[in-house]
Amino acid sequence: MRLAASAGASSLRPQVAAHVAAKKAMRRAALRDCGQRCVYCAERLDHRTATLDHVVPLARGGAYDPGNLVTACGPCNRLKCDMLPFDFFASHPWAGANFVRYARAVHRALKRGARRAVSLAFAQADLMAA
């Protein structure tokens, strides 16, 4: 079956192309804003290995908004899954420290929360060690 044969498919094709182009543009912008690094592990990324991560996941009320999009490598993106950023940074403070360093274009509230979660995680680690 050919897609162009149906009347609805011919009108859908430009929409799909526009969506793909918009997603590529968002990925390029996020990659540029994050210094071409994974914001969680600081690994160097290129346009083939970078994945878009929603800092506040869509499943938890996040938006497709440039202030909520960062680049991450595949393993870090899977590790974060659909966790809220503060929960993720509390359990992985190294990721939060890198996030504060490399996520330049995210909302200020997300960065403040990341700093707070990292500080608390390191303070708890110090208490456990003592």
PDB file of C-alpha atoms in Angstrom:
ATOM      1  CA  MET A   1       0.000   0.000   0.000  1.00  0.00           C
ATOM      2  CA  ARG A   2       1.360   3.370  -0.948  1.00  0.00           C
ATOM      3  CA  LEU A   3       0.959   6.291   1.437  1.00  0.00           C
ATOM      4  CA  ALA A   4       0.227   8.760  -1.324  1.00  0.00           C
ATOM      5  CA  ALA A   5      -2.746   6.673  -2.456  1.00  0.00           C
ATOM      6  CA  SER A   6      -4.977   7.795   0.412  1.00  0.00           C
ATOM      7  CA  ALA A   7      -6.255  11.360   0.629  1.00  0.00           C
ATOM      8  CA  GLY A   8      -5.343  11.793   4.329  1.00  0.00           C
ATOM      9  CA  ALA A   9      -1.753  10.597   3.939  1.00  0.00           C
ATOM     10  CA  SER A  10      -0.803  13.277   1.415  1.00  0.00           C
ATOM     11  CA  SER A  11      -1.831  16.016   3.863  1.00  0.00           C
ATOM     12  CA  LEU A  12      -0.029  14.273   6.728  1.00  0.00           C
ATOM     13  CA  ARG A  13       3.334  14.003   4.989  1.00  0.00           C
ATOM     14  CA  PRO A  14       4.307  17.722   5.303  1.00  0.00           C
ATOM     15  CA  GLN A  15       3.305  17.679   8.981  1.00  0.00           C
ATOM     16  CA  VAL A  16       5.567  14.710   9.664  1.00  0.00           C
ATOM     17  CA  ALA A  17       8.445  16.364   7.801  1.00  0.00           C
ATOM     18  CA  ALA A  18       7.928  19.573   9.785  1.00  0.00           C
ATOM     19  CA  HIS A  19       7.903  17.608  13.076  1.00  0.00           C
ATOM     20  CA  VAL A  20      11.147  15.829  12.194  1.00  0.00           C
ATOM     21  CA  ALA A  21      12.798  19.111  11.193  1.00  0.00           C
ATOM     22  CA  ALA A  22      11.642  20.793  14.412  1.00  0.00           C
ATOM     23  CA  LYS A  23      12.975  17.945  16.528  1.00  0.00           C
ATOM     24  CA  LYS A  24      16.370  18.097  14.768  1.00  0.00           C
ATOM     25  CA  ALA A  25      16.514  21.843  15.355  1.00  0.00           C
ATOM     26  CA  MET A  26      15.704  21.358  19.054  1.00  0.00           C
ATOM     27  CA  ARG A  27      18.418  18.712  19.351  1.00  0.00           C
ATOM     28  CA  ARG A  28      20.998  20.968  17.662  1.00  0.00           C
ATOM     29  CA  ALA A  29      20.065  23.886  19.931  1.00  0.00           C
ATOM     30  CA  ALA A  30      20.186  21.728  23.071  1.00  0.00           C
ATOM     31  CA  LEU A  31      23.525  20.247  22.001  1.00  0.00           C
ATOM     32  CA  ARG A  32      24.923  23.749  21.495  1.00  0.00           C
ATOM     33  CA  ASP A  33      23.506  25.019  24.802  1.00  0.00           C
ATOM     34  CA  CYS A  34      24.957  22.070  26.730  1.00  0.00           C
ATOM     35  CA  GLY A  35      28.457  22.476  25.331  1.00  0.00           C
ATOM     36  CA  GLN A  36      28.177  19.269  23.242  1.00  0.00           C
ATOM     37  CA  ARG A  37      28.252  17.173  26.399  1.00  0.00           C
ATOM     38  CA  CYS A  38      25.966  14.881  28.320  1.00  0.00           C
ATOM     39  CA  VAL A  39      24.717  17.066  31.170  1.00  0.00           C
ATOM     40  CA  TYR A  40      24.803  14.104  33.575  1.00  0.00           C
ATOM     41  CA  CYS A  41      28.139  12.340  32.952  1.00  0.00           C
ATOM     42  CA  ALA A  42      29.942  15.084  30.935  1.00  0.00           C
ATOM     43  CA  GLU A  43      30.734  12.694  28.068  1.00  0.00           C
ATOM     44  CA  ARG A  44      31.372  14.401  24.701  1.00  0.00           C
ATOM     45  CA  LEU A  45      28.446  14.009  22.304  1.00  0.00           C
ATOM     46  CA  ASP A  46      27.796  14.610  18.632  1.00  0.00           C
ATOM     47  CA  HIS A  47      24.524  14.826  16.748  1.00  0.00           C
ATOM     48  CA  ARG A  48      24.374  11.026  16.305  1.00  0.00           C
ATOM     49  CA  THR A  49      24.957  10.046  19.941  1.00  0.00           C
ATOM     50  CA  ALA A  50      23.033  12.855  21.643  1.00  0.00           C
ATOM     51  CA  THR A  51      19.540  12.185  22.924  1.00  0.00           C
ATOM     52  CA  LEU A  52      17.091  14.812  24.100  1.00  0.00           C
ATOM     53  CA  ASP A  53      16.156  14.527  27.750  1.00  0.00           C
ATOM     54  CA  HIS A  54      13.261  16.315  29.393  1.00  0.00           C
ATOM     55  CA  VAL A  55      14.604  17.440  32.770  1.00  0.00           C
ATOM     56  CA  VAL A  56      11.061  17.277  34.146  1.00  0.00           C
ATOM     57  CA  PRO A  57       9.708  14.249  32.241  1.00  0.00           C
ATOM     58  CA  LEU A  58       6.622  14.573  30.078  1.00  0.00           C
ATOM     59  CA  ALA A  59       5.031  11.817  32.174  1.00  0.00           C
ATOM     60  CA  ARG A  60       5.453  14.016  35.262  1.00  0.00           C
ATOM     61  CA  GLY A  61       4.083  17.238  33.765  1.00  0.00           C
ATOM     62  CA  GLY A  62       7.136  18.502  31.895  1.00  0.00           C
ATOM     63  CA  ALA A  63       6.888  20.333  28.602  1.00  0.00           C
ATOM     64  CA  TYR A  64       8.560  20.348  25.200  1.00  0.00           C
ATOM     65  CA  ASP A  65      10.176  23.645  26.118  1.00  0.00           C
ATOM     66  CA  PRO A  66      13.795  24.722  25.493  1.00  0.00           C
ATOM     67  CA  GLY A  67      14.169  25.424  29.216  1.00  0.00           C
ATOM     68  CA  ASN A  68      13.280  21.799  29.956  1.00  0.00           C
ATOM     69  CA  LEU A  69      15.392  20.111  27.250  1.00  0.00           C
ATOM     70  CA  VAL A  70      19.010  19.025  27.644  1.00  0.00           C
ATOM     71  CA  THR A  71      21.264  16.579  25.854  1.00  0.00           C
ATOM     72  CA  ALA A  72      22.241  13.296  27.441  1.00  0.00           C
ATOM     73  CA  CYS A  73      23.984  10.147  26.351  1.00  0.00           C
ATOM     74  CA  GLY A  74      21.803   7.068  25.973  1.00  0.00           C
ATOM     75  CA  PRO A  75      22.905   5.312  29.196  1.00  0.00           C
ATOM     76  CA  CYS A  76      22.333   8.429  31.347  1.00  0.00           C
ATOM     77  CA  ASN A  77      18.981   9.091  29.720  1.00  0.00           C
ATOM     78  CA  ARG A  78      17.902   5.513  30.513  1.00  0.00           C
ATOM     79  CA  LEU A  79      19.301   5.805  34.061  1.00  0.00           C
ATOM     80  CA  LYS A  80      17.259   8.939  34.711  1.00  0.00           C
ATOM     81  CA  CYS A  81      14.184   7.379  33.079  1.00  0.00           C
ATOM     82  CA  ASP A  82      11.112   9.315  34.270  1.00  0.00           C
ATOM     83  CA  MET A  83      12.512  10.443  37.608  1.00  0.00           C
ATOM     84  CA  LEU A  84      12.064  14.015  38.719  1.00  0.00           C
ATOM     85  CA  PRO A  85      15.389  15.876  38.632  1.00  0.00           C
ATOM     86  CA  PHE A  86      15.606  16.354  42.398  1.00  0.00           C
ATOM     87  CA  ASP A  87      15.099  12.626  43.082  1.00  0.00           C
ATOM     88  CA  PHE A  88      17.657  11.724  40.421  1.00  0.00           C
ATOM     89  CA  PHE A  89      20.255  14.188  41.726  1.00  0.00           C
ATOM     90  CA  ALA A  90      19.722  13.065  45.308  1.00  0.00           C
ATOM     91  CA  SER A  91      20.534   9.471  44.345  1.00  0.00           C
ATOM     92  CA  HIS A  92      23.275  10.409  41.836  1.00  0.00           C
ATOM     93  CA  PRO A  93      24.983  13.601  43.098  1.00  0.00           C
ATOM     94  CA  TRP A  94      27.740  13.345  40.476  1.00  0.00           C
ATOM     95  CA  ALA A  95      25.053  13.788  37.798  1.00  0.00           C
ATOM     96  CA  GLY A  96      23.671  16.829  39.576  1.00  0.00           C
ATOM     97  CA  ALA A  97      27.098  18.432  39.822  1.00  0.00           C
ATOM     98  CA  ASN A  98      27.622  17.969  36.072  1.00  0.00           C
ATOM     99  CA  PHE A  99      24.089  19.218  35.398  1.00  0.00           C
ATOM    100  CA  VAL A 100      24.814  22.478  37.213  1.00  0.00           C
ATOM    101  CA  ARG A 101      27.985  22.867  35.170  1.00  0.00           C
ATOM    102  CA  TYR A 102      26.770  21.984  31.650  1.00  0.00           C
ATOM    103  CA  ALA A 103      23.023  22.689  31.486  1.00  0.00           C
ATOM    104  CA  ARG A 104      23.235  26.357  30.589  1.00  0.00           C
ATOM    105  CA  ALA A 105      19.823  27.039  29.071  1.00  0.00           C
ATOM    106  CA  VAL A 106      17.517  25.306  31.562  1.00  0.00           C
ATOM    107  CA  HIS A 107      15.093  27.162  33.804  1.00  0.00           C
ATOM    108  CA  ARG A 108      16.699  28.791  36.839  1.00  0.00           C
ATOM    109  CA  ALA A 109      14.437  26.921  39.237  1.00  0.00           C
ATOM    110  CA  LEU A 110      15.746  23.594  37.894  1.00  0.00           C
ATOM    111  CA  LYS A 111      19.351  24.666  38.449  1.00  0.00           C
ATOM    112  CA  ARG A 112      18.605  25.932  41.961  1.00  0.00           C
ATOM    113  CA  GLY A 113      16.895  22.647  42.785  1.00  0.00           C
ATOM    114  CA  ALA A 114      19.831  20.697  41.367  1.00  0.00           C
ATOM    115  CA  ARG A 115      22.298  22.649  43.518  1.00  0.00           C
ATOM    116  CA  ARG A 116      20.150  22.028  46.585  1.00  0.00           C
ATOM    117  CA  ALA A 117      19.796  18.284  45.865  1.00  0.00           C
ATOM    118  CA  VAL A 118      23.546  17.899  45.270  1.00  0.00           C
ATOM    119  CA  SER A 119      24.392  19.783  48.483  1.00  0.00           C
ATOM    120  CA  LEU A 120      22.017  17.628  50.505  1.00  0.00           C
ATOM    121  CA  ALA A 121      23.303  14.397  48.935  1.00  0.00           C
ATOM    122  CA  PHE A 122      26.936  15.285  49.648  1.00  0.00           C
ATOM    123  CA  ALA A 123      26.061  16.367  53.208  1.00  0.00           C
ATOM    124  CA  GLN A 124      24.296  13.059  53.837  1.00  0.00           C
ATOM    125  CA  ALA A 125      27.278  11.177  52.423  1.00  0.00           C
ATOM    126  CA  ASP A 126      29.568  13.074  54.823  1.00  0.00           C
ATOM    127  CA  LEU A 127      27.314  12.193  57.766  1.00  0.00           C
ATOM    128  CA  MET A 128      27.315   8.528  56.778  1.00  0.00           C
ATOM    129  CA  ALA A 129      31.117   8.510  56.499  1.00  0.00           C
ATOM    130  CA  ALA A 130      31.600  10.102  59.924  1.00  0.00           C
TER     131      ALA A 130
END
